[in-house]
Coordinates of C-alpha atoms in Angstrom, one line a residue:
Chain A
M15 CA -7.9 20.7 -2.6
L16 CA -10.2 20.0 -5.7
R17 CA -10.3 16.4 -7.5
G18 CA -11.5 15.7 -10.7
Q19 CA -11.2 13.7 -13.9
V20 CA -10.4 15.2 -17.4
S21 CA -10.6 12.9 -20.8
I22 CA -8.6 13.3 -23.7
V23 CA -10.6 14.1 -26.4
N24 CA -8.9 15.3 -29.5
D25 CA -7.2 13.0 -32.2
L26 CA -3.4 14.1 -31.5
G27 CA -3.6 13.4 -27.9
L28 CA -1.3 15.4 -25.3
H29 CA 1.3 16.0 -28.0
A30 CA 4.1 18.5 -27.3
R31 CA 2.4 21.7 -28.5
A32 CA -0.9 20.9 -26.6
A33 CA 1.5 19.9 -23.8
A34 CA 3.0 23.5 -23.9
Q35 CA -0.3 25.2 -24.0
L36 CA -1.5 23.4 -20.9
V37 CA 1.8 24.4 -19.2
R38 CA 1.4 27.9 -20.0
L39 CA -2.1 28.1 -18.4
A40 CA -1.3 26.0 -15.3
S41 CA 1.7 28.4 -14.5
G42 CA -0.7 31.3 -14.7
F43 CA -2.1 30.1 -11.5
S44 CA -0.2 29.7 -8.0
S45 CA -1.7 26.7 -6.9
R46 CA -0.1 23.3 -7.3
I47 CA -1.6 21.2 -10.1
K48 CA -1.0 17.6 -10.6
L49 CA -2.1 15.2 -13.6
L50 CA -2.2 11.5 -12.7
R51 CA -2.3 9.0 -15.0
I52 CA -3.8 5.7 -12.8
D53 CA -3.5 3.1 -15.3
N54 CA 0.6 3.3 -15.2
A55 CA 0.9 5.1 -12.2
V56 CA 2.6 8.3 -13.5
I57 CA 2.1 11.4 -12.2
A58 CA 2.8 15.0 -13.4
D59 CA 3.1 18.3 -12.6
A60 CA 1.3 20.5 -14.9
K61 CA 3.6 23.1 -14.8
S62 CA 6.3 21.4 -16.4
I63 CA 6.4 20.4 -19.8
L64 CA 8.4 17.3 -19.7
S65 CA 6.6 15.8 -16.6
V66 CA 3.5 16.6 -18.7
L67 CA 5.2 14.6 -21.5
T68 CA 5.7 11.5 -19.4
L69 CA 2.2 11.3 -19.2
A70 CA 2.1 10.0 -22.6
A71 CA -1.7 10.4 -23.0
S72 CA -3.3 9.6 -26.3
K73 CA -6.9 10.1 -27.2
G74 CA -9.5 8.7 -24.8
V75 CA -6.6 8.7 -21.8
V76 CA -8.8 9.6 -18.6
L77 CA -6.5 11.8 -16.3
E78 CA -7.2 12.5 -12.7
I79 CA -6.5 16.4 -11.8
E80 CA -5.8 17.4 -8.4
I81 CA -5.3 21.1 -7.5
D82 CA -4.6 22.7 -4.2
G83 CA -4.1 26.4 -3.6
V84 CA -5.6 29.9 -3.1
D85 CA -6.6 29.7 -6.8
E86 CA -8.1 26.6 -7.3
S87 CA -11.4 26.8 -8.5
P88 CA -10.5 29.3 -11.5
A89 CA -7.6 26.9 -12.4
F90 CA -9.8 23.9 -12.1
S91 CA -12.5 25.6 -14.6
A92 CA -9.9 26.4 -16.8
I93 CA -7.7 23.5 -17.0
E94 CA -11.2 21.4 -17.1
S95 CA -12.3 23.6 -20.0
I96 CA -8.7 23.2 -22.1
F97 CA -9.0 19.4 -22.0
A98 CA -12.8 19.5 -23.1
N99 CA -12.3 22.0 -26.2
G100 CA -9.4 19.7 -27.5
F101 CA -6.5 22.3 -27.0
G102 CA -8.5 24.2 -29.5
E103 CA -8.1 21.5 -32.0
M104 CA -12.0 20.5 -32.0
Chain B
M26 CA 1.7 9.9 -5.2
Q27 CA 0.6 6.5 -6.7
S28 CA 2.5 3.2 -6.5
R29 CA 1.6 0.0 -8.8
L30 CA 3.5 -3.7 -8.7
P31 CA 4.1 -4.8 -11.8
T32 CA 3.9 -7.9 -13.8
I33 CA 5.8 -9.1 -16.7
S34 CA 4.8 -11.7 -19.3
V35 CA 6.6 -14.4 -20.1
R36 CA 7.8 -12.8 -23.5
E37 CA 9.1 -9.6 -21.6
L38 CA 11.3 -12.1 -19.4
V39 CA 12.6 -13.9 -22.3
E40 CA 13.3 -10.9 -24.2
S41 CA 14.8 -8.6 -21.3
V42 CA 16.5 -11.1 -19.2
P43 CA 20.4 -10.2 -18.9
A44 CA 22.8 -11.6 -21.6
E45 CA 24.4 -13.4 -18.7
M46 CA 21.6 -15.7 -18.5
P47 CA 20.7 -17.3 -22.1
L48 CA 17.6 -18.3 -22.6
E49 CA 15.5 -20.7 -25.2
V50 CA 11.8 -21.5 -25.8
L51 CA 11.5 -25.1 -26.0
A52 CA 7.7 -25.4 -26.2
G53 CA 4.5 -23.5 -25.3
Q54 CA 5.3 -20.6 -27.6
S55 CA 1.5 -19.8 -27.3
G56 CA 1.6 -18.8 -23.8
L57 CA 4.7 -16.4 -23.9
E58 CA 1.9 -13.1 -24.0
N59 CA -0.6 -14.2 -21.4
R60 CA 1.1 -16.0 -18.8
K61 CA 2.4 -13.7 -16.2
I62 CA 5.1 -13.3 -13.6
D63 CA 4.4 -11.1 -10.6
S64 CA 7.0 -12.8 -8.1
P65 CA 10.4 -12.2 -8.1
R66 CA 10.7 -15.7 -6.1
I67 CA 11.3 -18.4 -8.0
Q68 CA 9.8 -22.1 -7.1
K69 CA 11.0 -25.5 -8.1
L70 CA 8.7 -27.9 -9.4
G71 CA 9.9 -30.9 -7.8
L72 CA 7.1 -31.5 -4.7
A73 CA 4.5 -30.7 -7.1
L74 CA 5.8 -33.6 -9.6
A75 CA 5.8 -35.8 -6.4
G76 CA 2.3 -35.5 -5.6
F77 CA 1.8 -32.1 -3.7
A78 CA 0.8 -30.6 -6.7
H79 CA -1.3 -27.8 -5.3
Y80 CA 1.2 -26.0 -3.9
I81 CA 2.3 -24.3 -6.9
H82 CA 2.3 -20.4 -6.1
A83 CA 1.1 -18.7 -9.5
G84 CA 3.1 -15.9 -11.0
R85 CA 6.3 -17.6 -10.2
V86 CA 8.8 -19.0 -12.3
Q87 CA 9.2 -23.0 -12.0
V88 CA 12.7 -24.1 -12.0
V89 CA 13.2 -28.0 -12.9
G90 CA 17.1 -28.8 -12.3
Q91 CA 18.6 -32.3 -12.5
S92 CA 16.9 -33.6 -9.8
E93 CA 13.2 -33.4 -11.3
I94 CA 14.5 -34.6 -14.5
S95 CA 16.0 -37.4 -12.9
Y96 CA 13.2 -37.9 -10.8
L97 CA 10.7 -38.1 -13.8
N98 CA 13.0 -40.1 -15.8
Q99 CA 12.8 -43.0 -13.4
L100 CA 9.5 -43.2 -13.2
E101 CA 7.5 -45.9 -15.1
P102 CA 5.9 -43.9 -18.2
E103 CA 2.2 -44.7 -16.7
R104 CA 3.4 -42.8 -13.4
K105 CA 5.4 -40.0 -15.4
N106 CA 1.9 -39.5 -17.2
D107 CA 0.1 -39.3 -14.2
A108 CA 2.6 -37.1 -12.5
L109 CA 2.4 -34.4 -14.8
A110 CA -1.2 -34.8 -15.2
F111 CA -1.8 -33.9 -11.5
L112 CA 0.0 -30.2 -12.4
D113 CA -2.5 -27.7 -12.1
V114 CA -1.3 -26.2 -15.4
D115 CA -3.3 -22.7 -15.3
K116 CA -1.3 -21.7 -12.1
I117 CA 2.0 -22.4 -13.9
S118 CA 3.6 -19.2 -15.3
C119 CA 6.4 -21.0 -16.8
I120 CA 9.0 -23.8 -16.7
L121 CA 12.6 -23.2 -16.9
V122 CA 14.9 -26.1 -17.1
T123 CA 18.4 -25.4 -16.2
K124 CA 22.0 -27.0 -17.1
G125 CA 20.6 -27.4 -20.9
L126 CA 19.0 -30.4 -19.8
D127 CA 16.7 -32.3 -22.4
P128 CA 13.3 -32.2 -20.7
P129 CA 11.2 -35.6 -21.2
T130 CA 9.0 -35.8 -24.2
E131 CA 6.1 -35.9 -21.8
L132 CA 6.8 -32.2 -20.4
L133 CA 7.4 -30.6 -23.9
A134 CA 3.8 -32.3 -24.9
L135 CA 1.9 -31.0 -21.8
A136 CA 4.0 -27.3 -22.0
A137 CA 3.0 -27.3 -26.0
E138 CA -0.6 -28.7 -25.2
H139 CA -1.4 -25.8 -22.5
G140 CA 0.3 -23.3 -23.8
I141 CA 2.8 -23.4 -20.9
P142 CA 6.3 -21.8 -22.0
L143 CA 9.1 -24.3 -21.6
L144 CA 12.5 -22.1 -21.3
R145 CA 16.1 -23.7 -21.1
T146 CA 19.3 -21.8 -20.3
P147 CA 22.6 -23.3 -20.3
L148 CA 23.3 -22.4 -16.4
V149 CA 23.2 -24.8 -13.4
S150 CA 20.3 -24.3 -11.1
S151 CA 22.0 -22.3 -8.3
I152 CA 23.5 -19.5 -11.0
A153 CA 20.2 -19.6 -13.0
I154 CA 18.1 -18.9 -9.7
L155 CA 20.7 -16.0 -8.8
H156 CA 20.4 -14.2 -12.1
L157 CA 16.5 -14.3 -12.1
T158 CA 16.1 -13.5 -8.9
T159 CA 18.1 -10.2 -9.2
F160 CA 16.5 -9.5 -12.2
L161 CA 13.0 -10.0 -11.3
H162 CA 13.7 -8.1 -8.1
E163 CA 14.7 -5.1 -10.2
T164 CA 12.0 -5.4 -12.8
L165 CA 9.0 -6.3 -10.5
A166 CA 9.9 -3.6 -7.9
P167 CA 7.4 -1.4 -7.1
Q168 CA 7.5 2.3 -8.8
M169 CA 6.3 5.4 -9.0
S170 CA 6.9 8.8 -10.0
V171 CA 8.1 12.1 -8.4
H172 CA 8.4 15.7 -9.4
G173 CA 11.9 16.4 -8.9
V174 CA 15.1 16.5 -10.6
L175 CA 17.8 13.7 -9.7
M176 CA 21.5 14.6 -10.0
E177 CA 24.7 12.3 -9.5
M178 CA 26.9 14.0 -7.0
F179 CA 30.4 12.8 -5.9
G180 CA 28.6 9.4 -6.6
I181 CA 25.6 10.1 -4.5
G182 CA 22.0 10.1 -5.9
V183 CA 20.6 13.8 -4.9
L184 CA 16.9 14.2 -5.3
I185 CA 16.1 18.0 -5.7
V186 CA 12.4 19.2 -4.8
G187 CA 10.6 22.2 -4.8
D188 CA 7.4 23.8 -6.4
S189 CA 7.8 24.3 -10.1
G190 CA 9.3 27.5 -11.3
I191 CA 11.8 27.7 -8.7
G192 CA 14.7 26.8 -10.2
K193 CA 15.4 23.2 -10.1
S194 CA 16.3 22.9 -13.6
E195 CA 18.2 25.8 -13.8
C196 CA 20.2 24.6 -10.6
A197 CA 20.9 21.2 -12.4
L198 CA 22.3 23.2 -15.2
D199 CA 24.5 25.1 -12.8
L200 CA 25.7 21.7 -11.2
I201 CA 26.2 20.2 -14.6
G202 CA 28.5 22.8 -15.1
R203 CA 30.5 21.9 -12.3
G204 CA 30.8 18.4 -13.3
H205 CA 28.0 16.4 -11.8
R206 CA 25.5 14.5 -13.9
L207 CA 22.2 14.8 -14.8
I208 CA 19.8 11.5 -14.1
A209 CA 16.5 12.8 -14.6
D210 CA 14.7 16.7 -15.0
D211 CA 11.1 16.9 -13.7
S212 CA 9.8 13.4 -13.4
V213 CA 11.9 11.0 -11.8
R214 CA 10.9 7.3 -11.6
I215 CA 11.3 5.7 -8.5
K216 CA 11.9 2.0 -7.6
K217 CA 11.6 0.5 -4.3
I218 CA 13.9 -2.7 -4.3
G219 CA 14.0 -3.7 -0.7
T220 CA 15.0 -1.0 1.6
L221 CA 16.3 1.3 -1.0
I222 CA 15.0 3.7 -3.5
E223 CA 16.4 3.8 -6.8
G224 CA 15.7 6.9 -9.5
S225 CA 16.0 6.7 -13.0
A226 CA 14.4 8.8 -15.6
P227 CA 11.3 7.6 -17.7
E228 CA 12.9 6.8 -21.5
L229 CA 10.9 9.6 -23.0
I230 CA 12.6 12.4 -20.9
R231 CA 15.8 11.0 -20.5
D232 CA 19.2 13.4 -21.4
F233 CA 16.4 16.5 -21.7
L234 CA 16.0 19.2 -19.5
E235 CA 13.9 22.2 -19.8
I236 CA 15.2 25.7 -18.9
H237 CA 12.5 28.7 -18.9
G238 CA 13.7 31.0 -21.7
L239 CA 15.7 28.3 -23.6
G240 CA 13.2 25.3 -24.1
I241 CA 14.2 21.7 -24.1
V242 CA 17.9 21.3 -23.7
N243 CA 19.6 17.7 -24.7
V244 CA 22.4 17.5 -21.7
R245 CA 23.8 14.9 -23.4
E246 CA 24.3 16.3 -26.9
I247 CA 25.5 19.7 -25.5
F248 CA 27.5 18.8 -22.4
G249 CA 28.7 15.1 -23.4
I250 CA 28.5 11.9 -22.1
T251 CA 29.9 12.5 -19.0
A252 CA 27.2 15.0 -18.1
I253 CA 24.4 11.9 -17.8
G254 CA 24.2 9.9 -14.4
K255 CA 22.8 5.9 -15.1
P256 CA 20.0 5.0 -12.3
K257 CA 21.4 5.6 -8.9
K258 CA 20.2 4.9 -5.2
V259 CA 18.6 8.1 -3.9
E260 CA 20.5 8.9 -0.9
L261 CA 19.8 12.7 0.1
A262 CA 16.8 15.2 -1.0
I263 CA 17.1 18.7 -1.4
S264 CA 14.2 21.0 -0.8
L265 CA 14.1 24.2 -2.3
K266 CA 11.6 26.9 -0.7
R267 CA 10.8 30.3 -1.3
W268 CA 12.2 32.6 1.4
D269 CA 8.5 33.5 2.5
E270 CA 7.6 29.8 2.7
F271 CA 10.3 29.2 4.7
E272 CA 10.0 28.7 8.6
A273 CA 12.3 28.1 11.4
I274 CA 15.5 28.3 10.2
D275 CA 17.8 25.9 12.0
R276 CA 20.6 28.1 11.9
L277 CA 23.3 25.7 13.4
G278 CA 21.9 22.7 11.3
I279 CA 22.3 20.4 14.3
E280 CA 19.1 19.0 13.3
T281 CA 19.1 16.1 10.2
Q282 CA 15.3 16.6 8.5
E283 CA 14.0 13.8 6.7
E284 CA 12.1 13.6 3.6
E285 CA 9.9 10.2 2.7
V286 CA 10.1 8.8 -0.4
F287 CA 8.1 5.9 -1.3
G288 CA 8.1 4.7 2.4
I289 CA 11.8 5.4 2.7
K290 CA 13.1 8.1 4.8
I291 CA 16.2 9.9 4.0
P292 CA 18.1 13.0 4.9
K293 CA 17.0 16.0 3.6
F294 CA 18.1 19.9 3.6
V295 CA 15.8 22.6 3.2
L296 CA 17.2 25.1 1.3
P297 CA 15.8 28.9 1.2
V298 CA 16.1 30.3 -2.1
S299 CA 16.4 33.9 -3.0
P300 CA 17.9 36.8 -5.2
G301 CA 21.7 36.4 -4.8
R302 CA 22.0 33.0 -3.4
T303 CA 24.0 30.7 -5.6
I304 CA 21.8 27.5 -5.2
A305 CA 24.2 25.4 -7.0
T306 CA 26.7 26.0 -4.2
L307 CA 24.4 25.5 -1.3
V308 CA 23.4 22.3 -2.9
E309 CA 26.7 21.3 -3.6
T310 CA 27.8 22.1 -0.3
A311 CA 25.0 20.1 1.4
V312 CA 26.1 17.2 -0.2
R313 CA 29.7 17.6 1.0
I314 CA 28.0 18.1 4.8
Y315 CA 26.1 14.5 4.0
M316 CA 29.3 13.1 3.3
L317 CA 30.9 14.3 6.1
K318 CA 28.4 13.3 8.4
L319 CA 28.4 9.6 7.1
S320 CA 32.2 10.0 8.0
G321 CA 31.4 10.9 11.6
Y322 CA 32.1 14.8 11.2
N323 CA 29.3 17.2 12.1
A324 CA 30.6 21.1 12.0
A325 CA 27.9 22.3 14.4
Q326 CA 28.4 19.8 17.1
S327 CA 32.6 20.6 16.9
L328 CA 31.5 24.3 17.1
I329 CA 29.5 23.8 19.9
A330 CA 31.8 21.6 21.7
K331 CA 34.9 23.9 21.4
H332 CA 32.1 27.1 22.6
R333 CA 31.5 24.8 25.9
T334 CA 35.2 24.5 26.6
M335 CA 35.5 28.1 25.9
V336 CA 33.0 29.2 28.5
G337 CA 33.7 26.2 31.0
S338 CA 30.6 24.5 31.2

């Protein structure tokens, strides 16, 4: 199991299209990928768009990621980089 | 899985308390935002006014009824000021005057000076406390979110869990087609109220379902209001598993498995998913089996008993 933190860096935050991108990316891995928002106790499955949207994560929000499975390390770096490059909006 | 103990501001209390309990703010408006309530229990201010002043619990609503008002009113003006001066104003979240009584001017002045919201309701103390604690118990219940689908089936809250992509939402769609109701898809908000757990949809995704290939579907618009369920006690869990992950199938169904949700154990059925198995039919049957078990019938035990008689053991 890998854990880490990512921040939302793009101006629009984790909006619907960004969330769809994230879900598409996450669904390509077999590992279980969870996103947690500590400040309001919301937990989301990165492979489900509705679940990701309930995070209501705007710019500056920090999310914890938890990845568990056989392909956890490539999944971790892929998820980390999609957040770091602001879903291609930077 | 995270949980939290929520707090609400006095403003939120005033704005969201049910209509059966009218509230007006008499003084101390400046404290509405920063004074918080974090306990569903209330406290009567009587003892504190009589001098046992350090016994005020922070984070509770302080109730002032007929007895407190009469007590204050029979005091000499000087003693009345003393009684109020002893109060630890930082610990008082807000004061609720019941029965539509008029609080003494000294209390109004104290509330205004320190920004302690002074509220009033026309209800008598007993009824006001009943409404207030019920409301606060629900509002301040610890909550968390779980990944899954919550359905209302035959009046029972059924939580369907399983890995993403296994077909939980498609199963929900099938169940809606059979007349069951969707409460929440993908992300279910769970509240622990005493020993029961209540599930509802986060406001944002209420009515919505995501189906691979169709995208976001608004269930209320497509199927109508009867397809949507209200927040419900979660009684039964259905766990969908891929056939290859499924070990040790209980072929008889004698053992009852349990799923722990937020520290509360509820019965669970684990259903293997594979092509050709109609999950909705299986889920529906599981709920019927659960209801039968509740009423005292267990098919496996009944068969075993018949078999035992037949073989004469």
